[in-house]
Tab-separated table of C-alpha atoms in Angstrom:
chain	number	residue	atom	x	y	z
A	1	GLN	CA	97.496	102.642	114.510
A	2	GLY	CA	97.232	106.277	115.470
A	3	PRO	CA	95.807	109.211	113.523
A	4	SER	CA	99.281	110.210	112.363
A	5	GLY	CA	99.724	106.830	110.652
A	6	ALA	CA	102.310	105.687	113.221
A	7	ILE	CA	102.431	102.003	114.038
A	8	HIS	CA	101.682	101.274	117.661
A	9	HIS	CA	103.368	98.282	119.215
A	10	ALA	CA	103.059	96.834	122.665
A	11	THR	CA	106.421	95.123	122.456
A	12	MET	CA	107.580	95.028	118.844
A	13	TYR	CA	111.303	94.187	118.737
A	14	PRO	CA	111.768	95.679	122.216
A	15	LEU	CA	114.821	96.643	124.126
A	16	ALA	CA	113.867	97.895	127.545
A	17	PRO	CA	113.367	101.657	127.527
A	18	LEU	CA	114.655	102.552	130.928
A	19	ALA	CA	112.387	105.499	131.311
A	20	SER	CA	113.336	107.096	134.588
A	21	ALA	CA	116.891	108.419	134.643
A	22	ARG	CA	118.276	108.876	138.119
A	23	MET	CA	120.761	111.598	138.895
A	24	ALA	CA	123.868	110.243	140.600
A	25	GLU	CA	127.462	110.894	141.480
A	26	PRO	CA	130.104	110.501	138.730
A	27	SER	CA	131.095	107.027	139.926
A	28	THR	CA	128.842	104.108	139.064
A	29	THR	CA	128.586	100.890	141.044
A	30	ALA	CA	126.454	97.788	141.112
A	31	ASN	CA	123.558	97.774	143.565
A	32	GLY	CA	121.466	95.087	145.179
A	33	HIS	CA	118.947	95.001	142.351
A	34	GLY	CA	121.222	94.691	139.379
A	35	ILE	CA	123.990	96.298	137.363
A	36	ALA	CA	123.901	100.076	137.138
A	37	THR	CA	125.152	101.737	133.970
A	38	SER	CA	126.188	105.352	133.602
A	39	GLN	CA	125.893	107.894	130.831
A	40	LEU	CA	126.580	111.589	130.412
A	41	SER	CA	123.627	113.876	129.885
A	42	ALA	CA	123.741	116.895	127.576
A	43	SER	CA	124.579	119.098	130.540
A	44	GLY	CA	127.592	116.965	131.405
A	45	LYS	CA	126.013	115.460	134.522
A	46	ARG	CA	126.178	111.738	134.950
A	47	TYR	CA	123.067	109.670	135.499
A	48	THR	CA	122.490	105.956	136.084
A	49	HIS	CA	119.982	103.305	135.163
A	50	SER	CA	119.586	100.178	137.202
A	51	ILE	CA	118.586	97.693	134.528
A	52	MET	CA	117.290	94.909	136.731
A	53	GLU	CA	115.520	97.351	139.033
A	54	GLU	CA	113.664	99.322	136.369
A	55	ALA	CA	112.650	96.550	133.971
A	56	PRO	CA	109.825	95.005	136.082
A	57	ASN	CA	108.237	98.401	136.659
A	58	LEU	CA	108.559	99.192	132.981
A	59	LEU	CA	106.840	95.969	131.987
A	60	ARG	CA	103.885	96.855	134.165
A	61	SER	CA	103.672	100.449	133.005
A	62	SER	CA	103.897	99.560	129.316
A	63	THR	CA	101.179	96.916	129.601
A	64	PHE	CA	98.616	98.386	131.956
A	65	SER	CA	97.199	101.807	132.677
A	66	ALA	CA	97.357	103.465	136.071
A	67	SER	CA	94.100	101.721	137.016
A	68	GLY	CA	95.650	98.353	136.193
A	69	ASN	CA	92.772	97.365	133.933
A	70	LYS	CA	93.306	98.699	130.435
A	71	ARG	CA	96.117	97.532	128.166
A	72	GLN	CA	98.142	100.264	126.477
A	73	THR	CA	100.100	100.158	123.245
A	74	GLN	CA	103.382	101.896	122.478
A	75	ARG	CA	105.104	102.868	119.281
A	76	VAL	CA	108.049	100.688	118.386
A	77	VAL	CA	110.463	103.609	118.637
A	78	ASP	CA	109.375	104.160	122.237
A	79	ILE	CA	110.061	100.545	123.125
A	80	ILE	CA	113.202	99.533	121.291
A	81	VAL	CA	115.427	102.460	122.208
A	82	ASN	CA	116.097	104.678	125.190
A	83	HIS	CA	116.460	108.189	123.837
A	84	ARG	CA	118.639	110.596	125.768
A	85	GLU	CA	116.189	113.309	124.824
A	86	GLU	CA	112.628	113.447	123.528
A	87	VAL	CA	112.354	112.980	119.757
A	88	ARG	CA	109.393	112.713	117.404
A	89	SER	CA	108.162	109.375	116.128
A	90	PRO	CA	109.504	108.237	112.742
A	91	LEU	CA	107.424	109.443	109.816
A	92	LEU	CA	105.723	106.937	107.552
A	93	ARG	CA	108.135	107.701	104.710
A	94	GLU	CA	111.067	107.073	107.070
A	95	ARG	CA	109.617	103.736	108.137
A	96	LEU	CA	109.026	102.681	104.540
A	97	LEU	CA	112.563	103.678	103.584
A	98	ALA	CA	113.883	101.614	106.481
A	99	GLU	CA	111.943	98.561	105.278
A	100	PHE	CA	113.174	99.130	101.719
A	101	VAL	CA	116.845	99.485	102.686
A	102	GLY	CA	116.823	96.640	105.209
A	103	THR	CA	115.171	94.242	102.772
A	104	PHE	CA	117.548	95.411	100.029
A	105	PHE	CA	120.622	94.377	102.000
A	106	VAL	CA	119.134	91.029	102.997
A	107	VAL	CA	118.244	90.142	99.402
A	108	LEU	CA	121.555	91.480	98.076
A	109	THR	CA	123.350	89.207	100.530
A	110	VAL	CA	121.316	86.238	99.289
A	111	GLY	CA	122.223	86.936	95.654
A	112	VAL	CA	125.921	87.494	96.258
A	113	ALA	CA	126.322	84.616	98.722
A	114	VAL	CA	124.659	82.128	96.395
A	115	ALA	CA	126.719	83.366	93.450
A	116	SER	CA	129.931	82.903	95.439
A	117	LYS	CA	129.000	79.247	96.068
A	118	THR	CA	130.188	79.458	99.649
A	119	ASP	CA	129.120	76.935	102.265
A	120	MET	CA	128.734	79.852	104.658
A	121	ALA	CA	125.853	81.411	102.689
A	122	PRO	CA	123.244	80.600	105.397
A	123	VAL	CA	125.423	82.244	108.053
A	124	ALA	CA	125.979	85.324	105.889
A	125	ILE	CA	122.260	85.699	105.159
A	126	GLY	CA	121.109	85.133	108.734
A	127	SER	CA	123.759	87.479	110.091
A	128	MET	CA	122.810	90.242	107.667
A	129	LEU	CA	119.148	89.824	108.595
A	130	ALA	CA	119.975	90.168	112.293
A	131	VAL	CA	122.112	93.270	111.671
A	132	GLN	CA	119.405	94.961	109.601
A	133	ILE	CA	116.788	94.209	112.248
A	134	TYR	CA	118.956	95.854	114.905
A	135	THR	CA	119.641	98.760	112.528
A	136	PHE	CA	116.061	99.563	111.578
A	137	GLY	CA	114.042	98.047	114.409
A	138	ALA	CA	113.782	101.413	116.156
A	139	VAL	CA	112.510	103.046	112.974
A	140	SER	CA	110.058	100.615	111.400
A	141	GLY	CA	110.122	97.477	113.517
A	142	GLY	CA	112.517	95.761	111.124
A	143	PHE	CA	110.040	93.356	109.506
A	144	LEU	CA	111.991	93.034	106.199
A	145	ASN	CA	109.772	90.191	104.997
A	146	PRO	CA	106.191	90.289	103.672
A	147	ALA	CA	105.410	87.010	105.454
A	148	VAL	CA	106.554	88.515	108.754
A	149	THR	CA	104.488	91.626	108.077
A	150	LEU	CA	101.397	89.473	107.502
A	151	ALA	CA	102.136	87.481	110.658
A	152	VAL	CA	102.300	90.630	112.770
A	153	LEU	CA	99.090	91.908	111.171
A	154	LEU	CA	97.230	88.638	111.751
A	155	SER	CA	98.467	88.431	115.340
A	156	ARG	CA	96.446	91.606	115.892
A	157	ARG	CA	96.937	93.290	119.304
A	158	ASP	CA	97.217	96.684	117.524
A	159	LYS	CA	100.752	96.086	116.268
A	160	ILE	CA	100.174	97.253	112.695
A	161	GLY	CA	97.130	98.219	110.648
A	162	PRO	CA	96.126	96.840	107.218
A	163	ARG	CA	97.081	100.041	105.356
A	164	ASN	CA	100.573	100.247	106.804
A	165	ALA	CA	101.034	96.493	106.400
A	166	ALA	CA	100.285	96.818	102.672
A	167	LEU	CA	102.719	99.732	102.361
A	168	TYR	CA	105.389	97.771	104.247
A	169	MET	CA	104.977	94.824	101.883
A	170	ALA	CA	105.241	97.088	98.850
A	171	ALA	CA	108.479	98.608	100.192
A	172	GLN	CA	109.870	95.159	100.947
A	173	PHE	CA	109.067	93.778	97.497
A	174	LEU	CA	110.560	96.869	95.868
A	175	GLY	CA	113.729	96.543	97.943
A	176	GLY	CA	113.979	92.873	96.994
A	177	ILE	CA	113.571	93.592	93.279
A	178	VAL	CA	116.227	96.318	93.255
A	179	ALA	CA	118.596	94.092	95.244
A	180	GLY	CA	118.048	91.173	92.862
A	181	PHE	CA	119.124	93.265	89.894
A	182	MET	CA	122.068	94.740	91.814
A	183	ALA	CA	123.250	91.241	92.741
A	184	PHE	CA	123.006	90.216	89.089
A	185	ALA	CA	124.906	93.331	87.983
A	186	GLY	CA	127.629	92.802	90.571
A	187	THR	CA	128.182	89.069	90.119
A	188	GLU	CA	127.133	88.712	86.450
A	189	THR	CA	125.239	85.588	87.379
A	190	SER	CA	121.763	84.820	88.674
A	191	PHE	CA	119.546	82.024	89.903
A	192	CYS	CA	115.851	81.422	90.410
A	193	TYR	CA	113.703	79.628	92.954
A	194	ASP	CA	112.266	76.474	91.401
A	195	PHE	CA	111.628	73.137	93.093
A	196	ALA	CA	112.868	71.406	89.918
A	197	VAL	CA	116.389	72.415	90.972
A	198	THR	CA	116.178	70.450	94.215
A	199	LYS	CA	113.498	67.843	94.870
A	200	SER	CA	109.762	68.256	94.201
A	201	PHE	CA	106.770	70.563	94.513
A	202	GLY	CA	105.577	68.884	97.707
A	203	THR	CA	108.966	68.923	99.393
A	204	SER	CA	109.591	72.600	98.707
A	205	PHE	CA	106.053	73.611	99.708
A	206	GLU	CA	106.297	71.751	102.998
A	207	LEU	CA	109.735	73.069	103.926
A	208	GLU	CA	108.970	76.650	102.878
A	209	TRP	CA	105.738	76.495	104.860
A	210	PHE	CA	107.127	75.078	108.095
A	211	PHE	CA	110.425	76.935	108.267
A	212	SER	CA	108.727	80.230	107.380
A	213	MET	CA	106.255	79.461	110.151
A	214	ALA	CA	109.181	78.948	112.514
A	215	LEU	CA	110.712	82.259	111.442
A	216	CYS	CA	107.464	84.164	111.925
A	217	GLY	CA	106.928	82.447	115.258
A	218	VAL	CA	110.317	83.619	116.505
A	219	VAL	CA	109.532	87.175	115.390
A	220	LEU	CA	106.185	87.166	117.182
A	221	ALA	CA	107.521	85.541	120.358
A	222	ALA	CA	110.889	87.279	120.706
A	223	GLY	CA	109.773	90.602	119.302
A	224	THR	CA	106.087	91.198	120.010
A	225	SER	CA	105.005	89.108	122.993
A	226	ASN	CA	104.666	90.059	126.635
A	227	ASP	CA	107.830	88.071	127.339
A	228	ALA	CA	109.724	91.082	126.019
A	229	PRO	CA	111.664	93.327	126.521
A	230	ASN	CA	114.845	91.522	125.589
A	231	GLN	CA	118.084	92.215	123.743
A	232	TYR	CA	118.355	89.025	121.705
A	233	PHE	CA	115.423	89.424	119.313
A	234	GLY	CA	117.533	90.189	116.212
A	235	PHE	CA	119.982	87.394	116.983
A	236	ALA	CA	117.173	84.869	117.491
A	237	ILE	CA	115.471	85.828	114.238
A	238	GLY	CA	118.735	85.619	112.285
A	239	CYS	CA	119.513	82.231	113.818
A	240	SER	CA	116.113	80.879	112.765
A	241	VAL	CA	117.064	81.607	109.147
A	242	ILE	CA	120.519	80.066	109.565
A	243	GLY	CA	119.056	76.951	111.185
A	244	GLY	CA	116.347	76.554	108.583
A	245	ALA	CA	118.728	76.972	105.667
A	246	LEU	CA	121.262	74.512	107.087
A	247	ALA	CA	118.546	71.980	107.898
A	248	CYS	CA	116.777	71.816	104.538
A	249	GLY	CA	119.373	73.168	102.112
A	250	GLY	CA	119.737	69.749	100.483
A	251	PHE	CA	116.021	69.514	99.725
A	252	ASP	CA	114.880	73.090	99.172
A	253	GLN	CA	116.347	76.441	98.135
A	254	CYS	CA	115.249	78.004	101.433
A	255	SER	CA	113.739	81.353	100.512
A	256	PHE	CA	111.441	81.823	103.551
A	257	ASN	CA	110.830	85.355	102.243
A	258	PRO	CA	108.588	86.282	99.276
A	259	ALA	CA	110.637	89.456	98.675
A	260	VAL	CA	113.756	87.318	98.177
A	261	THR	CA	111.912	85.059	95.742
A	262	VAL	CA	110.527	87.919	93.643
A	263	GLY	CA	113.843	89.792	93.542
A	264	MET	CA	115.932	86.789	92.531
A	265	ASN	CA	113.423	85.446	89.993
A	266	LEU	CA	112.898	88.744	88.179
A	267	ALA	CA	116.650	89.321	87.937
A	268	ASN	CA	117.034	85.802	86.555
A	269	TYR	CA	114.593	86.619	83.757
A	270	ALA	CA	116.906	89.483	82.756
A	271	ASN	CA	119.869	87.132	82.449
A	272	SER	CA	120.063	85.975	78.831
A	273	ASN	CA	122.514	83.239	79.846
A	274	SER	CA	120.130	81.686	82.344
A	275	THR	CA	119.411	78.009	81.668
A	276	ILE	CA	116.235	77.798	83.768
A	277	ASN	CA	113.397	80.126	84.712
A	278	PRO	CA	110.832	79.498	87.449
A	279	SER	CA	107.664	77.650	86.545
A	280	LEU	CA	104.210	78.847	87.552
A	281	GLY	CA	104.167	76.197	90.268
A	282	ALA	CA	107.501	77.427	91.583
A	283	TRP	CA	106.159	80.970	91.856
A	284	PHE	CA	103.224	79.587	93.846
A	285	VAL	CA	105.425	77.587	96.215
A	286	PHE	CA	108.076	80.182	96.990
A	287	VAL	CA	105.752	83.197	97.169
A	288	PHE	CA	102.598	81.727	98.702
A	289	ALA	CA	103.889	79.003	101.061
A	290	PRO	CA	105.718	81.399	103.445
A	291	PHE	CA	102.428	83.210	104.094
A	292	VAL	CA	100.587	80.054	105.195
A	293	GLY	CA	100.029	79.602	108.910
A	294	SER	CA	102.266	82.531	109.787
A	295	ALA	CA	100.445	83.497	112.993
A	296	ALA	CA	98.481	80.349	113.832
A	297	VAL	CA	100.954	78.759	116.275
A	298	PHE	CA	101.570	82.010	118.137
A	299	ARG	CA	97.874	82.611	118.628
A	300	GLY	CA	97.261	78.986	119.571
A	301	THR	CA	99.952	78.950	122.268
A	302	ARG	CA	99.568	82.484	123.657
A	303	GLY	CA	95.841	82.897	124.085
A	304	ASN	CA	96.399	85.007	127.203
A	305	GLU	CA	97.680	87.827	124.987
A	306	PHE	CA	94.384	87.918	123.104
A	307	GLU	CA	91.949	87.946	126.026
A	308	GLU	CA	91.421	91.709	125.931
A	309	VAL	CA	91.094	91.735	122.138
A	310	LEU	CA	88.425	89.043	122.298
A	311	SER	CA	86.624	90.755	125.196
A	312	LYS	CA	86.239	93.904	123.109
A	313	GLU	CA	84.525	91.868	120.426
């Protein structure tokens, strides 16, 4: 985290920033290293990027310094997009707004999809999550989930600091609450997360725990690891939600996101026609369980990404 409050990421939700633009003739052809793509610069001249040729060099330059010894970190906006011209980093208020709006649309989709009683609700929710991650990844990282935010914080490696993580969570919870009430206003119906609706305390705790762990693991691996850059991170994260919801939908209500739980439950309290409200145990399960073990598997399987962090200690 830099002095300006910007979040520094080594590879948070990365698309390869093809840093060195090469001037070329107007026609564009494939070369021996990969597919070359062309774009028009502001001056009207055409330049090319060879994706396969530049990516290996970029991986090295974004991970090591010129001496080859010291790991460097990069802001998410520098990693996820290739700007045609130099622009400033997103301000903290812009990043928080991005987290608020992205979480809002995810939670709104949950409320409306459940109210419509469609069998395609998991697909709608996972698809909206993927779209919002692609939309706001270049601004804030596209966390959109307090459990994901905690996972990135606990994974360390200078991805996000405690202060910004707390602010992100606040924006996400606020976006979820507003979306919950908007879903209630739009559909005139509501629901709450309570294990009494499905199976039992133990079943819901286990499924919320493990499938939230899977979701956070996909975020950390596809979006923040040294395996990146890639272009499928949003799709993979959305699919983890779709898969989890389809797998355990008969046994659990599949929140996997504390902001979703808080937004839906508070809106349900406002519904005078509601026949059930969440118990204290239900609040514990659907808010706390997604936070448990969020970064443990990633750290246990990718110790090579923590060698420098541990050496500094």
